[in-house]
PDB file of C-alpha atoms in Angstrom:
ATOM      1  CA  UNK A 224       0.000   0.000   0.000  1.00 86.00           C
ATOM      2  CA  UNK A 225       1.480   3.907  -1.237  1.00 92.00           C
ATOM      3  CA  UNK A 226       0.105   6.912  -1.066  1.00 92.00           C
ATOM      4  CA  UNK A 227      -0.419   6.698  -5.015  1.00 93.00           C
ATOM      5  CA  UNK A 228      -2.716   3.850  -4.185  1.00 93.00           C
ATOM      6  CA  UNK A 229      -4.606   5.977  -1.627  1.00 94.00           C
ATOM      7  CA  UNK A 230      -5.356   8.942  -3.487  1.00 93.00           C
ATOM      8  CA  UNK A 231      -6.247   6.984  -6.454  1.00 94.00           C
ATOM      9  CA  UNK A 232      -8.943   5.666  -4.154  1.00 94.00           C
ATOM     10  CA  UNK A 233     -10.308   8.518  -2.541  1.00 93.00           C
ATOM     11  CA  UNK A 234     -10.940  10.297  -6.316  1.00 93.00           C
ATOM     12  CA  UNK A 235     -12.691   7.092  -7.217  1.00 94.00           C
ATOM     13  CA  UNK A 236     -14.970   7.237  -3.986  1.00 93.00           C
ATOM     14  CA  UNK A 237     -16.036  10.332  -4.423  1.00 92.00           C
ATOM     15  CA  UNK A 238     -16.749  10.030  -7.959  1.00 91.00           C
ATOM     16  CA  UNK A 239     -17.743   5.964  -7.857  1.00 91.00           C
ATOM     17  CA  UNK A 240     -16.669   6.321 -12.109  1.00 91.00           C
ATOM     18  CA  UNK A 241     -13.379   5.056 -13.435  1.00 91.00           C
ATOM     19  CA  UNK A 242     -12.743   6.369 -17.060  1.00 90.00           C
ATOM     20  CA  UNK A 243     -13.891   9.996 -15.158  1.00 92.00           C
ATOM     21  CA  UNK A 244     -11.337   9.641 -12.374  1.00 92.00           C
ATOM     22  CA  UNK A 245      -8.579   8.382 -14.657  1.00 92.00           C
ATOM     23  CA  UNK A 246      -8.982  11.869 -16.313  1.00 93.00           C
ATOM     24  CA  UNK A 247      -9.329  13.635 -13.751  1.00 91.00           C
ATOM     25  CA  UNK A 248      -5.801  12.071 -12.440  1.00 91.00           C
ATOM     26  CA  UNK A 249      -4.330  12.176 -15.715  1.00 93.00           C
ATOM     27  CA  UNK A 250      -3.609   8.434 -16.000  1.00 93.00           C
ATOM     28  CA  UNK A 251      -5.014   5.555 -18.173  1.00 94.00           C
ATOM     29  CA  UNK A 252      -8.006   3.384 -16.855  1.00 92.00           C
ATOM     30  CA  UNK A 253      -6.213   0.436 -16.816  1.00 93.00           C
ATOM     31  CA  UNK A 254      -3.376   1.854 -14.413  1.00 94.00           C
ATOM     32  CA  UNK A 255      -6.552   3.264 -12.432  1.00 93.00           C
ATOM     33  CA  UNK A 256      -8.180  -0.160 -11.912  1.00 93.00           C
ATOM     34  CA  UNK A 257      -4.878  -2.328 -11.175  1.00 94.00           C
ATOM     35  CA  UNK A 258      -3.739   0.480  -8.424  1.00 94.00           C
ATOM     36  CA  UNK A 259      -7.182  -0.434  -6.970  1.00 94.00           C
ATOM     37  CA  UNK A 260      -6.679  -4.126  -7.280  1.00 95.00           C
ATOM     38  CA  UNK A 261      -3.290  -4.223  -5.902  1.00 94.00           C
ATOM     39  CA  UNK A 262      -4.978  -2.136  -2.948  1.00 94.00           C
ATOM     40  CA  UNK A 263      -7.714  -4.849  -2.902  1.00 94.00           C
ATOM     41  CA  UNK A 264      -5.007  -7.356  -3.046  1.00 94.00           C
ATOM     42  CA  UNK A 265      -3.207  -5.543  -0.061  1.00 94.00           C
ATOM     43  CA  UNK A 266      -6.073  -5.389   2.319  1.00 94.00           C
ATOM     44  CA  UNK A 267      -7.677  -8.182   1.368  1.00 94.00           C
ATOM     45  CA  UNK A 268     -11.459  -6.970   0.650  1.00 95.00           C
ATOM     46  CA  UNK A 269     -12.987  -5.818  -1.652  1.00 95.00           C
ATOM     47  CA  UNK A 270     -13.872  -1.658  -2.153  1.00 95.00           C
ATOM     48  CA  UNK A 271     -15.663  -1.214  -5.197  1.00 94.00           C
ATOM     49  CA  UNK A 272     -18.223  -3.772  -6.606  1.00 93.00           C
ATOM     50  CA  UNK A 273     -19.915  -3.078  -9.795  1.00 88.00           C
ATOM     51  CA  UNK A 274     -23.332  -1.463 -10.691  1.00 84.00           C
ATOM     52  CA  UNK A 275     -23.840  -1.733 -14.225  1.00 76.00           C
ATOM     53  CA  UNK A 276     -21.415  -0.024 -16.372  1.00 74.00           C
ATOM     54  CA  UNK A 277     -20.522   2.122 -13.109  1.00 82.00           C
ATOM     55  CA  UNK A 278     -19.219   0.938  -9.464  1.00 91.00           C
ATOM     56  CA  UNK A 279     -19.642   1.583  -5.914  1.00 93.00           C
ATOM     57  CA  UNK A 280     -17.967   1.247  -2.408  1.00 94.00           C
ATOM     58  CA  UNK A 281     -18.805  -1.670  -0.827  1.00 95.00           C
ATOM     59  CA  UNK A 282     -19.418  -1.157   3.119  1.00 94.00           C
ATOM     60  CA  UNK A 283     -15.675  -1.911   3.541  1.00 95.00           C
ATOM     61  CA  UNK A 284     -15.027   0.987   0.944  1.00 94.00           C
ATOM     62  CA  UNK A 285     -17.113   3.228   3.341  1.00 94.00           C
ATOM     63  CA  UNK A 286     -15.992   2.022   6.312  1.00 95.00           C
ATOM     64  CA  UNK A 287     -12.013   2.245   4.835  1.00 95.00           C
ATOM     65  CA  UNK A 288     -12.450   5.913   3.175  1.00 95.00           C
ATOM     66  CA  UNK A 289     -13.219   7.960   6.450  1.00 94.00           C
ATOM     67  CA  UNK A 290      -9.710   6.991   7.805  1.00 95.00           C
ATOM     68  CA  UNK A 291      -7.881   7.288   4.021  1.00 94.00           C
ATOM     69  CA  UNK A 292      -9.494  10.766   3.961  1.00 93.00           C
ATOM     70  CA  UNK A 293      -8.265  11.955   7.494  1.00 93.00           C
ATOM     71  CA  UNK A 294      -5.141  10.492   7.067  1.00 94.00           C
ATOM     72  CA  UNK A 295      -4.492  12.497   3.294  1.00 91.00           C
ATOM     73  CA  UNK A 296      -5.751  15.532   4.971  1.00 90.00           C
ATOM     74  CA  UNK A 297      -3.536  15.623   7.582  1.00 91.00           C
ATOM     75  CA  UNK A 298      -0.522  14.912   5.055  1.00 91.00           C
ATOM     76  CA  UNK A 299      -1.382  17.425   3.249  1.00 87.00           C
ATOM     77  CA  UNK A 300      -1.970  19.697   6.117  1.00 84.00           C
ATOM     78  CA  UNK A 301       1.607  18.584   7.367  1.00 86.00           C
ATOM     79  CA  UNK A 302       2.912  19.113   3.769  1.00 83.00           C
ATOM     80  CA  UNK A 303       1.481  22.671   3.484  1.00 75.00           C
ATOM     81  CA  UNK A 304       3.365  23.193   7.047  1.00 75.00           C
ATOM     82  CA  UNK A 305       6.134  22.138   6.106  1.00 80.00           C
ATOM     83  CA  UNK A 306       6.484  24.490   3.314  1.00 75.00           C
ATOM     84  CA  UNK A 307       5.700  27.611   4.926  1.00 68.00           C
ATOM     85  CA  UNK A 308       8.385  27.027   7.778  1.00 69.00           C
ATOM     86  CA  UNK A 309      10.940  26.247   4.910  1.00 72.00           C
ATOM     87  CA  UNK A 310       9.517  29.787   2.776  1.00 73.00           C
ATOM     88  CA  UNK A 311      12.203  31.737   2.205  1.00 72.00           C
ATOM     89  CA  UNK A 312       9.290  34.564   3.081  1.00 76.00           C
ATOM     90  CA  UNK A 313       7.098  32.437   5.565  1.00 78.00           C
ATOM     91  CA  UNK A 314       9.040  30.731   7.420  1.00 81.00           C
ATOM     92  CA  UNK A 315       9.228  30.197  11.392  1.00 85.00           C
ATOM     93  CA  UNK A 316      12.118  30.610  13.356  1.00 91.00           C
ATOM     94  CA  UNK A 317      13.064  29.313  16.994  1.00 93.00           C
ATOM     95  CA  UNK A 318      15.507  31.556  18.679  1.00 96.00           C
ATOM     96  CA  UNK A 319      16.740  31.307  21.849  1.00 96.00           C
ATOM     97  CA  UNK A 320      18.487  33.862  23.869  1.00 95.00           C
ATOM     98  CA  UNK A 321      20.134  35.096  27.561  1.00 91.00           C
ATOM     99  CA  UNK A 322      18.027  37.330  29.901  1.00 86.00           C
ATOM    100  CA  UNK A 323      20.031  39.925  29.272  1.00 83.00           C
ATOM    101  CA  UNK A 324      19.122  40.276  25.766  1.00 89.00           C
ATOM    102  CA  UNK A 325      15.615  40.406  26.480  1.00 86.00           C
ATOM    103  CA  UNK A 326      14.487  44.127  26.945  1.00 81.00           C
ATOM    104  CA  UNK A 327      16.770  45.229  24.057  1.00 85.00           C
ATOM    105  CA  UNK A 328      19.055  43.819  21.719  1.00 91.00           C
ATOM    106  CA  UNK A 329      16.283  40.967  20.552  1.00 94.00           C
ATOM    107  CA  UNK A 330      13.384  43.580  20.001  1.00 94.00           C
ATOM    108  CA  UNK A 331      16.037  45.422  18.009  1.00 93.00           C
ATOM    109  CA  UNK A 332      16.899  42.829  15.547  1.00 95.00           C
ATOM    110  CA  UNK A 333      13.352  41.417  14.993  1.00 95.00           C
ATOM    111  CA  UNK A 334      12.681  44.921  14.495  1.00 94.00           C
ATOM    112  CA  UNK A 335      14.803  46.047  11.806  1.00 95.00           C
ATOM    113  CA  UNK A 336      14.842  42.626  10.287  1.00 95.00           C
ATOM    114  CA  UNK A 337      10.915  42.425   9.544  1.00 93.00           C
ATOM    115  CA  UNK A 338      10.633  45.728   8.520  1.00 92.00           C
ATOM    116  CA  UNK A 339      13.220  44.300   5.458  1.00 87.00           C
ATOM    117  CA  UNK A 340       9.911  43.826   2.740  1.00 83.00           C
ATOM    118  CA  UNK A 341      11.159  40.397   2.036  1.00 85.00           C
ATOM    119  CA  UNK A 342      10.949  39.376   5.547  1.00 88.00           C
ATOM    120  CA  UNK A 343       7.876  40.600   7.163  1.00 87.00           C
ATOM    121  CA  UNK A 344       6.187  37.463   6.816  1.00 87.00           C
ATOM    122  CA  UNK A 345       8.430  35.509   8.667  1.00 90.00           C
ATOM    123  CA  UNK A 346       7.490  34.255  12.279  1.00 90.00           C
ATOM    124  CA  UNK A 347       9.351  33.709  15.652  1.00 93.00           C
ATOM    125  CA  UNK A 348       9.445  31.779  18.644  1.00 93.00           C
ATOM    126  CA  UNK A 349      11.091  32.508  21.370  1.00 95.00           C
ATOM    127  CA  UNK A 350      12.748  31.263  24.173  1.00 95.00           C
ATOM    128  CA  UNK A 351      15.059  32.379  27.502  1.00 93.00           C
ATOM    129  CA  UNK A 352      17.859  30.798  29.353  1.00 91.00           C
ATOM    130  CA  UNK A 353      20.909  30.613  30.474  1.00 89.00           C
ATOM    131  CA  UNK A 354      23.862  30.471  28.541  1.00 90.00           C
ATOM    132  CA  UNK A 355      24.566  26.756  29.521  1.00 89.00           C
ATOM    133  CA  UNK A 356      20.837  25.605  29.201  1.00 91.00           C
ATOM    134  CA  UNK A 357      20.359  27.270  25.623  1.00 94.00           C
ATOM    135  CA  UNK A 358      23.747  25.809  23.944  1.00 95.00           C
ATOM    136  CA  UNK A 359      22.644  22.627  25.779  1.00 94.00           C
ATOM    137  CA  UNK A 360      18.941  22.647  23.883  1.00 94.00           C
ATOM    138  CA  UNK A 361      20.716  24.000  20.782  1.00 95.00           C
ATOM    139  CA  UNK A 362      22.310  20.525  20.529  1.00 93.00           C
ATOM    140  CA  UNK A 363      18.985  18.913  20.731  1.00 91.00           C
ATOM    141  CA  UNK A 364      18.095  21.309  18.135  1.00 90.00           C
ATOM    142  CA  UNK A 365      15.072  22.415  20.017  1.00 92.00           C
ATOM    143  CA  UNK A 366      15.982  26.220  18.304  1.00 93.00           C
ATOM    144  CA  UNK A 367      17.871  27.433  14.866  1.00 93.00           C
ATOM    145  CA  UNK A 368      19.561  29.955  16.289  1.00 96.00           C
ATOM    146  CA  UNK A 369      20.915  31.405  19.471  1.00 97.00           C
ATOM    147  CA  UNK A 370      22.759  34.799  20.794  1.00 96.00           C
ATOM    148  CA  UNK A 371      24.760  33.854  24.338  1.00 93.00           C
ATOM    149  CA  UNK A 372      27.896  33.764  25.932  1.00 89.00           C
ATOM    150  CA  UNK A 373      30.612  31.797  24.814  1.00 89.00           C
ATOM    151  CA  UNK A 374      30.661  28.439  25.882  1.00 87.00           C
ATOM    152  CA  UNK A 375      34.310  26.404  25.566  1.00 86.00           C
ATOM    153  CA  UNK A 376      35.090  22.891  24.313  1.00 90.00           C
ATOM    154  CA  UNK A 377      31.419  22.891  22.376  1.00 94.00           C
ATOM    155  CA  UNK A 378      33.182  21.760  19.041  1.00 94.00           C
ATOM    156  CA  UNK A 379      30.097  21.464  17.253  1.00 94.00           C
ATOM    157  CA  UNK A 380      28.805  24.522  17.761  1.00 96.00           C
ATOM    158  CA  UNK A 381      29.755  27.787  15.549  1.00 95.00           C
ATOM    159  CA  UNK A 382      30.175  30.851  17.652  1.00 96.00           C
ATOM    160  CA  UNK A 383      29.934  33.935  16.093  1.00 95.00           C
ATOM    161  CA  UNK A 384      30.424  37.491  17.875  1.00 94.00           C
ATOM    162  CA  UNK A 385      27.574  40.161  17.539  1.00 94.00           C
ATOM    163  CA  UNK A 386      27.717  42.683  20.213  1.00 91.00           C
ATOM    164  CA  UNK A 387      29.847  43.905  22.876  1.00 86.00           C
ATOM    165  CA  UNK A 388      28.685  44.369  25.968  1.00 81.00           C
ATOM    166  CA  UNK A 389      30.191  46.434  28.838  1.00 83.00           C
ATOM    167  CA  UNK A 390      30.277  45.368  31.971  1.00 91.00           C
ATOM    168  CA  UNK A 391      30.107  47.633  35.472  1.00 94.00           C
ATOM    169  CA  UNK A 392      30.185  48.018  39.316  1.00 97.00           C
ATOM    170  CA  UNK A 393      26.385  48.644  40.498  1.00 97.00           C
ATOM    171  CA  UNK A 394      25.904  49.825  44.159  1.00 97.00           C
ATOM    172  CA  UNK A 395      22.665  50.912  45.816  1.00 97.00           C
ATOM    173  CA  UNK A 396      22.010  54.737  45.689  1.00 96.00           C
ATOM    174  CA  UNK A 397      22.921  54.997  49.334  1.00 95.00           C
ATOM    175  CA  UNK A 398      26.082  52.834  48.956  1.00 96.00           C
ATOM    176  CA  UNK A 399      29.317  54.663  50.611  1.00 96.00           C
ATOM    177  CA  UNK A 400      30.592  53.981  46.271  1.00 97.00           C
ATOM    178  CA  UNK A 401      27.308  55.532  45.313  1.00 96.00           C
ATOM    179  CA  UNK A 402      29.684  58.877  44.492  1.00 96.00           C
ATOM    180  CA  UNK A 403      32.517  57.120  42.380  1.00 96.00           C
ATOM    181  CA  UNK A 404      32.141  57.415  38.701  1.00 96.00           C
ATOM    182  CA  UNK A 405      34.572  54.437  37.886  1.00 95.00           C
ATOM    183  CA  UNK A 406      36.666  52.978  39.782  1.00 95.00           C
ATOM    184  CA  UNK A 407      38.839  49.861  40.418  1.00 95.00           C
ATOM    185  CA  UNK A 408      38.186  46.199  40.783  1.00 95.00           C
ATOM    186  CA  UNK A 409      40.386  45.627  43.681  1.00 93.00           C
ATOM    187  CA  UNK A 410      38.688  48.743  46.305  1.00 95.00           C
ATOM    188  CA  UNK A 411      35.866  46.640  46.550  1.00 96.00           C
ATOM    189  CA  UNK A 412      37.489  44.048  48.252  1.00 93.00           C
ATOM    190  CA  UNK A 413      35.582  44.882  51.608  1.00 94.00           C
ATOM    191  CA  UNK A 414      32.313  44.863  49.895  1.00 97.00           C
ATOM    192  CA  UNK A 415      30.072  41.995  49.816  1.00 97.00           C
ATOM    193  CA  UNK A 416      28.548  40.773  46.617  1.00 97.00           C
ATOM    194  CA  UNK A 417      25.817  39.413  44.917  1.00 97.00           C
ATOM    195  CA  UNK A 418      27.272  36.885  42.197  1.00 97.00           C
ATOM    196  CA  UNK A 419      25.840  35.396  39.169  1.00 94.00           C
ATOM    197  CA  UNK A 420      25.551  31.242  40.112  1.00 92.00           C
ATOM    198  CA  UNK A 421      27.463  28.942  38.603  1.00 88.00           C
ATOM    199  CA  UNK A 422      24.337  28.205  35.496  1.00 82.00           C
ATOM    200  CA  UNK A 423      25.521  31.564  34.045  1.00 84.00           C
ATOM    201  CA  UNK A 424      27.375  32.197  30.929  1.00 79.00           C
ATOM    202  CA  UNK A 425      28.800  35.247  33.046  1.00 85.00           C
ATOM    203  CA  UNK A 426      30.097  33.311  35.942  1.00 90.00           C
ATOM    204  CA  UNK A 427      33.864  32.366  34.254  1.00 89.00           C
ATOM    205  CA  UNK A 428      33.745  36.281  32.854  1.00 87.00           C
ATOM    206  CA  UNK A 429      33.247  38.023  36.158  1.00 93.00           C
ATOM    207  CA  UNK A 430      35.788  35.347  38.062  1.00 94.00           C
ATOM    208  CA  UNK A 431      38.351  35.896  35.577  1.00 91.00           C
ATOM    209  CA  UNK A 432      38.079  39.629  36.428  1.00 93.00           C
ATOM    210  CA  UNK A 433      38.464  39.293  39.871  1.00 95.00           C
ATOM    211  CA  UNK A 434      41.737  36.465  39.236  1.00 93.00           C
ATOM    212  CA  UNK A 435      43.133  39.709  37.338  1.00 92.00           C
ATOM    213  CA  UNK A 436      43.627  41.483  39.920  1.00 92.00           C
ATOM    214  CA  UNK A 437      44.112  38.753  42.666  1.00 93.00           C
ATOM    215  CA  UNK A 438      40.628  39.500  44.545  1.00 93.00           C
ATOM    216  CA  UNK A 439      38.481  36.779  45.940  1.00 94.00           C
ATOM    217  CA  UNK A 440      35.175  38.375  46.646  1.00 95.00           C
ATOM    218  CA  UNK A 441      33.205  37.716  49.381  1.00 95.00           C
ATOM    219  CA  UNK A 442      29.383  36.481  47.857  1.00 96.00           C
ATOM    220  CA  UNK A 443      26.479  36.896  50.103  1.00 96.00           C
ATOM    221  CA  UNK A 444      24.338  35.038  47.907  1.00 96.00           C
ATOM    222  CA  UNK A 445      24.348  33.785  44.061  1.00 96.00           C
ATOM    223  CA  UNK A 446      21.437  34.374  41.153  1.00 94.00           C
ATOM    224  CA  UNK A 447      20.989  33.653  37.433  1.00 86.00           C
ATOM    225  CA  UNK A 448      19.269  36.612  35.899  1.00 86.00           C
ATOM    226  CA  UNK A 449      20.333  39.546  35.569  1.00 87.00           C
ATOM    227  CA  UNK A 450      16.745  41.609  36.754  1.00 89.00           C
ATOM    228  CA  UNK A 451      17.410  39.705  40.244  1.00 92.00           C
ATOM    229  CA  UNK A 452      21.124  40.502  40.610  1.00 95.00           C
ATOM    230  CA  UNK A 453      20.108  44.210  40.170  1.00 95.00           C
ATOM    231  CA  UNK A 454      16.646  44.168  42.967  1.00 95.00           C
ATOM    232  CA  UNK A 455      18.771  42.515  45.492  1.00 97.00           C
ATOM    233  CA  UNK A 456      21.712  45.787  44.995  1.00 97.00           C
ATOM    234  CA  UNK A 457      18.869  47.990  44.645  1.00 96.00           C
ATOM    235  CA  UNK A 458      18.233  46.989  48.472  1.00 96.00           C
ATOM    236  CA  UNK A 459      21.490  47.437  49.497  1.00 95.00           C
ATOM    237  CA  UNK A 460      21.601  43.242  50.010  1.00 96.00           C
ATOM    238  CA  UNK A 461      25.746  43.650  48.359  1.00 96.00           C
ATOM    239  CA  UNK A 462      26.981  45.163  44.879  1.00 97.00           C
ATOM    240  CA  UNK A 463      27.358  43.221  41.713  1.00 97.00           C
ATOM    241  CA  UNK A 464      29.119  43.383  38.705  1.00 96.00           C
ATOM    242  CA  UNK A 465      26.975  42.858  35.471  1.00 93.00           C
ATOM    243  CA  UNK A 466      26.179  43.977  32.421  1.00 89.00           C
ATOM    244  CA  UNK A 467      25.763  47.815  31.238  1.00 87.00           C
ATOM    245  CA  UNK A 468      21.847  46.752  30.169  1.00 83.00           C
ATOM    246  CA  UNK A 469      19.268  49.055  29.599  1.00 80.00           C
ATOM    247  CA  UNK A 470      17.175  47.466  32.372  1.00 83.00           C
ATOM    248  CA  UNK A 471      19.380  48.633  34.701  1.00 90.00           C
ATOM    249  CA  UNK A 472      18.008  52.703  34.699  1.00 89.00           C
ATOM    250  CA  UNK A 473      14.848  51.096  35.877  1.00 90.00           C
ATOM    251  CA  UNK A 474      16.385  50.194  39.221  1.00 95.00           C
ATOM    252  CA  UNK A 475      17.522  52.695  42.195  1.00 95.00           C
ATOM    253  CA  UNK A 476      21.120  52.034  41.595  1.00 96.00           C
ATOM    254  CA  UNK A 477      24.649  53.569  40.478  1.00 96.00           C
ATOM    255  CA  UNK A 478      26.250  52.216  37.763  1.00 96.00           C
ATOM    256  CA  UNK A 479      30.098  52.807  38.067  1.00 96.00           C
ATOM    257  CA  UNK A 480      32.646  51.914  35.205  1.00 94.00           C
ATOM    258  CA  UNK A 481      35.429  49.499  36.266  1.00 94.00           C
ATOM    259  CA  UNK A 482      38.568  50.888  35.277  1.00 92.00           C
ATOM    260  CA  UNK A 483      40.495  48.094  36.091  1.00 91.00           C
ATOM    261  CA  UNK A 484      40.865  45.888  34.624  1.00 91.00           C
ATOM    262  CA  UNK A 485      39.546  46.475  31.375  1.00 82.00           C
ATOM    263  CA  UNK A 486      36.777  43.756  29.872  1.00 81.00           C
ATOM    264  CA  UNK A 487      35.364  43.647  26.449  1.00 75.00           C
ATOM    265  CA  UNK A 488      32.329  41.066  27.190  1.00 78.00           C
ATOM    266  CA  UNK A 489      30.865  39.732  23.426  1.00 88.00           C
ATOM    267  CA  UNK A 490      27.760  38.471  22.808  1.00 92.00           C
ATOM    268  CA  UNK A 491      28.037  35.786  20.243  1.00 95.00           C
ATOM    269  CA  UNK A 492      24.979  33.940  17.422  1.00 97.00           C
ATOM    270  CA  UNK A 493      25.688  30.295  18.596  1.00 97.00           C
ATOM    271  CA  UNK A 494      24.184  27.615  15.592  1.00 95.00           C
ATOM    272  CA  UNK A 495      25.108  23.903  15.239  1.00 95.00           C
ATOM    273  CA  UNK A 496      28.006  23.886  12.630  1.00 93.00           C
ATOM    274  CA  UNK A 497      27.245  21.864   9.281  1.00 87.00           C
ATOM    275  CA  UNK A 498      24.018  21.915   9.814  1.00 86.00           C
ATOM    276  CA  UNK A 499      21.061  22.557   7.477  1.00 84.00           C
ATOM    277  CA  UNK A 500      19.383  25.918   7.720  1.00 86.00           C
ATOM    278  CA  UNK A 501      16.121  27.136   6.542  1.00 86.00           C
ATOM    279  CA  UNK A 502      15.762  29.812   3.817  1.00 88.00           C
ATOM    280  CA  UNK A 503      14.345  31.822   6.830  1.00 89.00           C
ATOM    281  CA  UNK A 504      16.832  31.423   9.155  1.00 91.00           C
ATOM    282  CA  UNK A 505      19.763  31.776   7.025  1.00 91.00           C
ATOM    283  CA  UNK A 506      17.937  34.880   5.816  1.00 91.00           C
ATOM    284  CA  UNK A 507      17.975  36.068   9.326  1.00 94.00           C
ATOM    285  CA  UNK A 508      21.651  34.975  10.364  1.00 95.00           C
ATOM    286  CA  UNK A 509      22.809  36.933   7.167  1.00 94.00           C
ATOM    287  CA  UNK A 510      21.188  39.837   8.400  1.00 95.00           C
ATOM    288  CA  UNK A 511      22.322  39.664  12.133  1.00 96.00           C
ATOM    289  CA  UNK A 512      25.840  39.841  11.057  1.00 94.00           C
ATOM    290  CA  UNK A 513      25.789  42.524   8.973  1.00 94.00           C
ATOM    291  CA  UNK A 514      23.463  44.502  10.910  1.00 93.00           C
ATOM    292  CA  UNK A 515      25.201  43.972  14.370  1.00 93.00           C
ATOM    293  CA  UNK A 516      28.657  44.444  12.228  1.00 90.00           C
ATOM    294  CA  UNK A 517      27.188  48.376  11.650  1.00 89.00           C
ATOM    295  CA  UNK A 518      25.753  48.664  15.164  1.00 86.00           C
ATOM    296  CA  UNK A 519      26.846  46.925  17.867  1.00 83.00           C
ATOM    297  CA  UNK A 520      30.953  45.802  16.745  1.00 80.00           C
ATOM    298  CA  UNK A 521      33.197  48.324  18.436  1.00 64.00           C
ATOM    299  CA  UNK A 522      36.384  46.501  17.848  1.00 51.00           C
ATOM    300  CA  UNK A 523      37.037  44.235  15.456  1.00 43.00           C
ATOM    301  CA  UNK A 524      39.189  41.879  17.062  1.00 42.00           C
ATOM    302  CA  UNK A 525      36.925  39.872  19.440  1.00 40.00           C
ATOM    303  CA  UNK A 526      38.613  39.125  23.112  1.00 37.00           C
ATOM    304  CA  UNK A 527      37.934  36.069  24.723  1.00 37.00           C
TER     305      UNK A 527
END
């Protein structure tokens, strides 16, 4: 049993007349009645009796079409799908992405990139993480693309740099630092601080400042997001080092520039390497690099 067979049957069903479904499927009668018979053959009943010089489903035939009729439908329904995610102009794409990148950077690049006349029709879902959980699902290919931290000894995933993102000191507005406008790593020592937890694409950035300059900070307590890390400062709970976001003007904090030492933190597209892209996602990736080439690429030399 094919699909051939199938939708030779349901034509004939519905019209109960070979020579008119033969022409109607643009094959011979004779092909037409021995795809039914090898169907027949297959299932081992018969569909179609004759009725003088026309035919008609048996009860079997009835009984058969319903399911050969929902099951067509819903491969053709799945067919039709399938095209529009693949449409160069329809398609849908899963992207993934760090908290951080919420409130901003992502609104920006859908933005811009469906207002391109080609693109507008083109769909996304989305989805939030942590750097470790979204290169993780990105090997299960649960999404096409992915903009996060980098992530070491992932050979199979292509890591591209997009943006570069500052980071800085933030203290409560009542903090004794609350008057510095920069300052340096190393006269916070006697400060306590809140610390991004060890699911964080941050976590190896911000330690690796702090092994710099040969500080072990004392952590009162440990978060993932980045929203969190800035309420608990905000409260004067301990000061943090994170991200120059947007978000942050929101909260009743200072944000202090770290003059030493001096970070360049990159955000990077993460994809599986080798693997197949649709016409709407490699129409997007094309676009991210050139647009965050224009806009958000200070240096061109990306540091680790």
């Amino acid at each position: 049993m094919n699909l051939k067979q199938l939708h030779y049957f349901r034509e004939l069903a519905h019209s109960e007349h070979l020579t008119n479904t033969a022409n109607k499927l643009s094959i011979s009668q004779p092909t037409l009645s021995y795809a039914i018979a090898e169907l027949e053959k297959y299932l081992g009943v018969y569909l179609f009796e004759k009725q003088g010089r026309n035919i008609r489903l048996t009860k079997y035939g009835h009984f058969f079409l319903e399911y050969v009729e929902r099951s067509l439908a819903e491969l053709e329904r799945g067919e039709k799908k399938l095209r529009e995610l693949t449409s160069p102009s329809h398609g849908v794409i899963d992207l993934a992405f760090i908290y951080t990148l919420g409130p901003y950077f992502i609104p920006e690049l859908i933005k811009n990139f469906s207002e391109q006349g080609a693109y507008k029709n083109i769909s996304f879902s989305f989805y939030q993480g942590t750097t470790k959980n979204i290169i993780q699902n990105l090997k299960e290919n649960m999404y096409d693309i992915a903009f996060c931290s980098m992530k070491y000894n992932e050979p199979d995933i292509e890591f591209t740099p997009v943006a570069e993102q500052g980071l800085v000191l933030i203290v409560a507005e009542n903090h004794p630092l609350a008057n510095r406008e920069s300052i340096d790593l190393e006269e916070t020592a006697s400060y306590p601080y809140v610390y991004f937890n060890q699911n964080s694409g941050l976590r190896p950035i911000v330690d690796e400042l702090f092994h710099k300059v040969n500080l072990t900070p004392e952590i009162i307590c440990e978060v993932e997001e980045d929203n969190a890390m800035a309420g608990l400062v905000a409260s004067n709970y301990g000061i943090a080092v994170i991200p120059n976001i947007g978000a942050l003007s929101h909260f009743p904090v200072k944000v202090i520039n770290i003059k030493k030492p001096v970070y360049h933190r990159f955000i990077y597209m993460a994809a599986r390497k080798n693997d197949y892209l649709s016409p709407a996602t490699s129409a997007f990736r094309s676009f991210v690099i050139s647009y965050c080439q224009k806009h958000y690429l200070k240096t061109k030399n990306k540091v680790e």
